[in-house]
Amino acid sequence: MKLISLLFLALPLVAHADNYKSQVWSPDNGDGTFTNPIINADYSDPDVCIGASGEDFYLTASSFCHTPGLPILHSKDLVNWKIVNHAVKSLPPFDRYAVPQHGNGVWAPSIRYNQNNQTYYIYWGDPDLGVFVTTAKDPEGEWTVPQCIIPGKGIIDTTPLWDDDGRCYLVNGWANSRAGFNSVLTVRELSADGMSQIGDPVIVFDGNGTHDRTAEGPKFYKRGEWYWIMCPAGGVPIGHQLAMRSKSPYGPYESKTVLAEGNTNINGPHQGGWIHLKSGEDWFVHFQDKEAYGRVVWLEPVKWVDNWPVMGEKQGVKAYGKTEKYAGQPVMRYKKPNVGKTYPVCNPVESDEFETTTLGKQWQWNSNYDQTFGMPTPYGYFRLYCHRQSKDFANLWEAGGLLLQKTPADNFTATTKVTMTAKDEGQYGGITVFGMDYSSLVLCRVGNEFQLQQITCKNADKGKPENIKVIATFKPSSADKVNYQPALHRQMYLQLKVQYIGGKTKEGTNKHEAHVTFAYSEDGKKFKPCGDTFTMRQGKWVGAKVGLVAAEANGKKVRGWLDADWFRITK
């Protein structure tokens, strides 16, 4: 399958190279400066910590029901990042997450290194089940099976703090959808090893009835004699960042707005992690909600004024209609953090040649992985088996076995070389952009031929049906010669292009929309545009994803499958 693939594109950097450079987004300008966002992909609710060496930075983010979950990204300079691991291979309890639970699962995790026992911890709240934790001695190695240490509904956005005396405290937010209240933060004491609760929660902040409504996503720190809680407030799309301080972990806390949109068009800059460097510099990693693209990652310088952390540039910008003395606004281009050295450009991997027997770390499933979803091979392709639709099938919102990755930039092209193998009528596979609305360009067996179809669904999360548009009909590339369970095969190059169109809402706020167009080729050289333009839409609490789809009607026939030779992200 690899023999003619080079005809289409010059090979990108090997997908597993240490210093992969994206063709579509790289924040390092090569002149000592960077351009935000530092990761132009949906790493929602990011948190960062400094590793044991003091020279490594590790980032994790919300992964909800997608697995492998809790991505671990590594950086040496806070600008150049690569995906090095996932902390959970499957979500507990396994049966609950054996089917998609869109929007549930891992919410707003925190990653910390505990010097007392030289152990890394990741905490998160499952809104339906409670507080979970997993640990590792090496963040790029094996993580322990997650444990639920505080069962209960609505406990979310958890962060530990190990105090100078070895005691451990946990701050968290609350989900109104489960607990019946929100906008409050609570602190409780854990055992010194962080693995059990030994104290009851205390409300330390209440944003109800103020501009600080929806206070959530808190992160816990100590600086000198002051305890700090940093959290977003005001809502995800248009909110701001708070910093609050106290001489006791239980408060009382005083708070200030320290980051807001100001005079920029960067909506809702907030929720993330604060880092203090050996050089004495301070930085803040946070997200910006870009709707269809998800929540992308930004990096802001921090300066301390009157013992308050002013984030970004300027000072005294407006938030919710009034000037806030300690509020900065996001930077677009800025000098890189002073980490003592200059490191090579490195970006999260997107393209995959499927040349190894390990699936690339950029890929995720919509639920806990089942081996019947698909498997790598040693032959230079990945095999994705057809999702067997349920008897009450409405659309692919039910499908766990979609092979998907985050959108990596505002504008990009995704191209794949595939061979569809159909043993029965209606089996299909191809390329997709997936969210609460989705659209796929697929090869579907109809009789003894293949139809190229565009399958589109709007409001998939509401159970709405798919719409199928037939684009062209093709003879099989080949057919099995044996009579036992014979199959038809068809090879094709499939492509989708994402283009940012932006815009404004009726209220005048930023609108982050994108159009998707499709094309196909029989030889990998000339691509023919086809189908209808599709407006990309986010998933449940996540951005839209791109990748591979294969499905078939419910039945007892032998499954069909899609073999993907490669999947490439280019300009």
Coordinates of C-alpha atoms in Angstrom, one line a residue, residues 306-549:
D306 CA 1.5 45.0 45.2
N307 CA 1.8 41.3 45.6
W308 CA -0.8 40.6 42.9
P309 CA 0.0 38.7 39.7
V310 CA -0.8 40.9 36.7
M311 CA -1.0 38.6 33.7
G312 CA -0.3 39.4 30.1
E313 CA 0.6 43.0 29.0
K314 CA -0.4 46.4 30.1
Q315 CA -2.2 46.9 33.5
G316 CA -5.5 48.3 34.5
V317 CA -7.5 47.1 31.5
K318 CA -11.3 46.9 31.5
A319 CA -13.2 43.8 32.6
Y320 CA -17.0 43.6 32.7
G321 CA -17.2 47.3 31.9
K322 CA -14.9 48.8 34.5
T323 CA -11.2 49.3 34.9
E324 CA -9.5 46.7 37.1
K325 CA -6.2 47.9 38.6
Y326 CA -4.4 44.6 38.5
A327 CA -5.8 43.2 35.2
G328 CA -3.6 42.6 32.2
Q329 CA -4.6 41.5 28.7
P330 CA -3.4 38.7 26.5
V331 CA -0.1 39.1 24.5
M332 CA 0.0 38.1 20.8
R333 CA 3.8 38.1 20.3
Y334 CA 6.3 38.2 23.2
K335 CA 9.8 37.2 24.1
K336 CA 10.1 33.5 25.1
P337 CA 10.5 32.5 28.8
N338 CA 14.1 32.7 30.1
V339 CA 14.9 29.0 30.8
G340 CA 18.6 29.5 30.4
K341 CA 18.9 27.7 27.0
T342 CA 17.4 27.7 23.5
Y343 CA 15.5 24.6 22.5
P344 CA 14.6 23.3 19.1
V345 CA 11.2 23.9 17.6
C346 CA 8.8 21.1 18.5
N347 CA 5.0 20.8 18.1
P348 CA 2.4 18.2 18.9
V349 CA 2.4 15.5 16.2
E350 CA -0.6 15.5 13.8
S351 CA 0.3 13.4 10.7
D352 CA 0.7 9.7 10.9
E353 CA 2.3 7.3 8.4
F354 CA 1.0 4.3 10.4
E355 CA 4.4 2.7 10.1
T356 CA 4.7 1.3 13.6
T357 CA 2.7 -1.1 15.6
T358 CA 1.8 1.6 18.1
L359 CA -1.0 4.1 17.4
G360 CA 0.2 7.7 17.4
K361 CA -0.4 9.6 20.6
Q362 CA -2.5 12.2 18.8
W363 CA -5.3 9.8 18.3
Q364 CA -8.3 9.1 20.6
W365 CA -11.5 7.1 20.6
N366 CA -14.9 8.3 21.7
S367 CA -15.1 5.8 24.5
N368 CA -13.0 3.2 26.2
Y369 CA -11.1 1.3 23.6
D370 CA -12.4 -2.1 22.4
Q371 CA -10.1 -4.3 20.2
T372 CA -12.9 -4.6 17.6
F373 CA -12.6 -0.9 16.9
G374 CA -9.4 -1.4 15.0
M375 CA -5.7 -2.2 15.4
P376 CA -2.3 -1.2 14.0
T377 CA -0.4 -3.6 11.8
P378 CA 3.3 -4.1 10.9
Y379 CA 2.4 -3.6 7.2
G380 CA 2.3 0.2 7.0
Y381 CA -1.4 0.8 7.6
F382 CA -3.9 1.0 10.4
R383 CA -7.1 -1.1 10.2
L384 CA -10.4 0.4 11.4
Y385 CA -13.3 -2.0 11.6
C386 CA -16.8 -0.9 10.8
H387 CA -18.9 0.3 13.7
R388 CA -21.9 -2.0 13.9
Q389 CA -24.8 0.4 14.2
S390 CA -27.3 -0.2 17.0
K391 CA -30.9 -1.4 16.2
D392 CA -32.1 2.1 17.0
F393 CA -29.4 3.8 15.1
A394 CA -29.9 7.5 14.4
N395 CA -26.3 8.7 13.8
L396 CA -22.7 8.2 14.8
W397 CA -23.0 10.1 18.2
E398 CA -23.3 6.5 19.5
A399 CA -20.0 5.3 18.0
G400 CA -17.0 4.8 20.2
G401 CA -14.8 3.4 17.4
L402 CA -14.1 6.6 15.5
L403 CA -10.4 7.3 15.2
L404 CA -10.1 11.1 15.8
Q405 CA -7.6 13.8 16.7
K406 CA -7.9 17.5 17.6
T407 CA -8.0 20.2 14.9
P408 CA -4.4 21.6 14.9
A409 CA -4.8 25.1 13.5
D410 CA -7.3 27.6 12.1
N411 CA -6.6 26.6 8.6
F412 CA -5.4 23.2 7.5
T413 CA -5.8 20.3 5.1
A414 CA -6.2 16.6 6.1
T415 CA -5.6 14.0 3.5
T416 CA -5.7 10.2 3.8
K417 CA -5.0 7.3 1.5
V418 CA -7.5 4.5 2.2
T419 CA -8.7 1.2 1.0
M420 CA -12.2 0.2 1.8
T421 CA -12.9 -3.5 2.1
A422 CA -16.6 -4.3 2.1
K423 CA -17.9 -7.8 2.6
D424 CA -21.5 -6.7 2.6
E425 CA -23.9 -4.1 1.3
G426 CA -23.8 -0.7 3.1
Q427 CA -20.4 -1.1 4.7
Y428 CA -18.5 2.2 4.4
G429 CA -15.4 4.1 5.5
G430 CA -13.5 7.3 4.9
I431 CA -12.5 10.7 6.4
T432 CA -14.6 12.8 8.8
V433 CA -14.9 16.0 10.8
F434 CA -16.9 15.2 13.9
G435 CA -18.8 17.2 16.5
M436 CA -22.4 17.8 17.5
D437 CA -22.7 18.3 13.7
Y438 CA -20.5 16.1 11.5
S439 CA -19.8 15.4 7.9
S440 CA -17.9 12.5 6.3
L441 CA -16.6 11.6 2.8
V442 CA -16.8 7.9 2.5
L443 CA -16.7 4.9 0.1
C444 CA -19.9 2.8 0.6
R445 CA -20.6 -0.5 -1.1
V446 CA -23.8 -0.6 -3.0
G447 CA -24.4 -3.8 -4.9
N448 CA -21.1 -4.7 -6.6
E449 CA -19.9 -1.1 -6.8
F450 CA -18.8 1.7 -4.5
Q451 CA -20.5 5.0 -4.1
L452 CA -18.6 8.0 -2.9
Q453 CA -20.9 9.6 -0.4
Q454 CA -21.0 12.7 1.8
I455 CA -22.8 11.7 5.0
T456 CA -23.8 14.7 7.1
C457 CA -25.7 15.0 10.4
K458 CA -26.8 18.2 12.1
N459 CA -27.6 18.0 15.8
A460 CA -26.2 14.6 16.2
D461 CA -26.3 15.0 20.0
K462 CA -30.1 15.4 19.7
G463 CA -30.5 12.1 17.9
K464 CA -31.2 13.7 14.5
P465 CA -30.8 11.5 11.3
E466 CA -28.1 11.6 8.8
N467 CA -28.4 13.0 5.2
I468 CA -26.6 11.1 2.4
K469 CA -25.5 12.7 -0.8
V470 CA -24.2 10.5 -3.6
I471 CA -21.2 12.1 -5.4
A472 CA -19.9 9.4 -7.8
T473 CA -19.9 5.6 -8.4
F474 CA -16.8 3.5 -8.9
K475 CA -16.0 0.0 -9.8
P476 CA -14.0 -2.0 -7.2
S477 CA -10.2 -1.7 -7.4
S478 CA -10.1 -5.5 -6.8
A479 CA -12.3 -8.3 -5.6
D480 CA -11.5 -11.5 -3.7
K481 CA -11.2 -14.6 -5.9
V482 CA -12.3 -17.1 -3.3
N483 CA -16.0 -17.7 -2.7
Y484 CA -15.8 -17.9 1.1
Q485 CA -16.9 -14.5 2.5
P486 CA -15.7 -12.6 -0.6
A487 CA -15.0 -8.9 -0.4
L488 CA -14.8 -6.0 -2.7
H489 CA -12.0 -3.4 -2.3
R490 CA -11.7 0.2 -3.4
Q491 CA -8.7 2.5 -3.0
M492 CA -9.1 6.3 -2.8
Y493 CA -7.4 9.5 -1.6
L494 CA -9.8 11.5 0.5
Q495 CA -9.4 15.1 1.7
L496 CA -11.0 17.8 3.8
K497 CA -10.0 21.4 4.1
V498 CA -10.8 23.6 7.1
Q499 CA -10.9 27.3 6.7
Y500 CA -11.5 29.8 9.5
I501 CA -14.2 32.4 8.7
G502 CA -14.5 34.1 12.1
G503 CA -17.2 36.7 12.5
K504 CA -19.2 38.3 15.2
T505 CA -22.3 37.3 17.1
K506 CA -25.4 39.6 17.3
E507 CA -24.1 40.7 20.7
G508 CA -20.8 41.8 19.2
T509 CA -18.7 39.0 20.7
N510 CA -16.2 37.0 18.7
K511 CA -17.4 34.1 16.6
H512 CA -15.1 31.3 15.7
E513 CA -16.6 29.5 12.7
A514 CA -14.9 27.4 10.1
H515 CA -16.0 26.0 6.8
V516 CA -15.1 22.5 5.6
T517 CA -14.8 21.4 2.0
F518 CA -14.1 18.0 0.6
A519 CA -12.2 16.5 -2.3
Y520 CA -11.1 13.1 -3.6
S521 CA -8.5 11.7 -6.0
E522 CA -8.0 8.3 -7.7
D523 CA -4.3 8.8 -8.2
G524 CA -3.2 11.1 -5.3
K525 CA -2.2 13.8 -7.8
K526 CA -5.4 15.6 -9.0
F527 CA -8.0 16.2 -6.4
K528 CA -11.6 16.9 -7.4
P529 CA -13.7 19.1 -5.1
C530 CA -17.0 17.5 -4.2
G531 CA -20.0 17.6 -1.9
D532 CA -21.5 20.5 0.1
T533 CA -19.6 23.0 2.2
F534 CA -20.0 22.1 5.9
T535 CA -19.9 24.4 8.8
M536 CA -17.7 22.8 11.5
R537 CA -19.2 22.5 15.0
Q538 CA -17.7 21.6 18.3
G539 CA -18.5 18.5 20.3
K540 CA -19.8 18.3 23.9
W541 CA -17.2 20.5 25.8
V542 CA -14.6 19.7 23.2
G543 CA -13.6 21.1 19.8
A544 CA -14.5 19.3 16.5
K545 CA -12.2 16.5 15.6
V546 CA -10.9 15.1 12.4
G547 CA -10.0 11.5 11.5
L548 CA -11.3 8.3 10.2
V549 CA -14.7 6.6 10.2

